[in-house]
Amino acid sequence: MNGLNDMRGVLFVLSMLMLVGCSSSEHDFVELEGVVKLNGQTVPGVSIDFRPLSGTVKSSIAVTDENGAFRALCTMSQAGVLRGENDVTFSFDRDADMWYEGTSSASPELAKKLHKHCQENGPIRLDITQADKDYQLEVELPE
């Protein structure tokens, strides 16, 4: 029984360390919500990873809904992204609920195209300077 308590203690400490990376009291987070567009079209079903260049905190993430809208989160209790420069990558999850359950009438092709662009060319650098609830994350790629 003593070994089980030790294991629980280790798991608790590890989970607390993971959460510390996004503590708003230690870092300058700004709320970020908006829409992802590729060549003027909204992009549903794409995952977004905001990786701060400072390296002091872990990434914030978001997933677009069927209208291309997103809300960035660092943890379930910390909304937003770290203020400053972030490398942004897009990925497509073919198992995302909206595709798996067939709830979206949108095509996953735009999400796949953004994902492929990031795989081949690396992240897109954004300088996020202030909170924004209507951020237009627009990407232009050659057709």
Short mmCIF file of N, CA and C in Angstrom, two decimals, residues 65 84 124 142:
data_model
loop_
_atom_site.label_atom_id
_atom_site.label_comp_id
_atom_site.label_asym_id
_atom_site.label_seq_id
_atom_site.Cartn_x
_atom_site.Cartn_y
_atom_site.Cartn_z
N ASP A 65 -13.82 25.18 -35.33
CA ASP A 65 -15.12 24.51 -35.46
C ASP A 65 -15.51 24.48 -36.95
N GLY A 84 3.61 38.04 -27.47
CA GLY A 84 4.90 38.07 -28.15
C GLY A 84 4.90 37.17 -29.36
N ILE A 124 4.45 29.20 -39.14
CA ILE A 124 4.21 30.59 -39.51
C ILE A 124 4.45 31.42 -38.26
N PRO A 142 -0.16 29.84 -52.67
CA PRO A 142 -0.42 29.75 -54.10
C PRO A 142 -1.37 28.59 -54.39
#
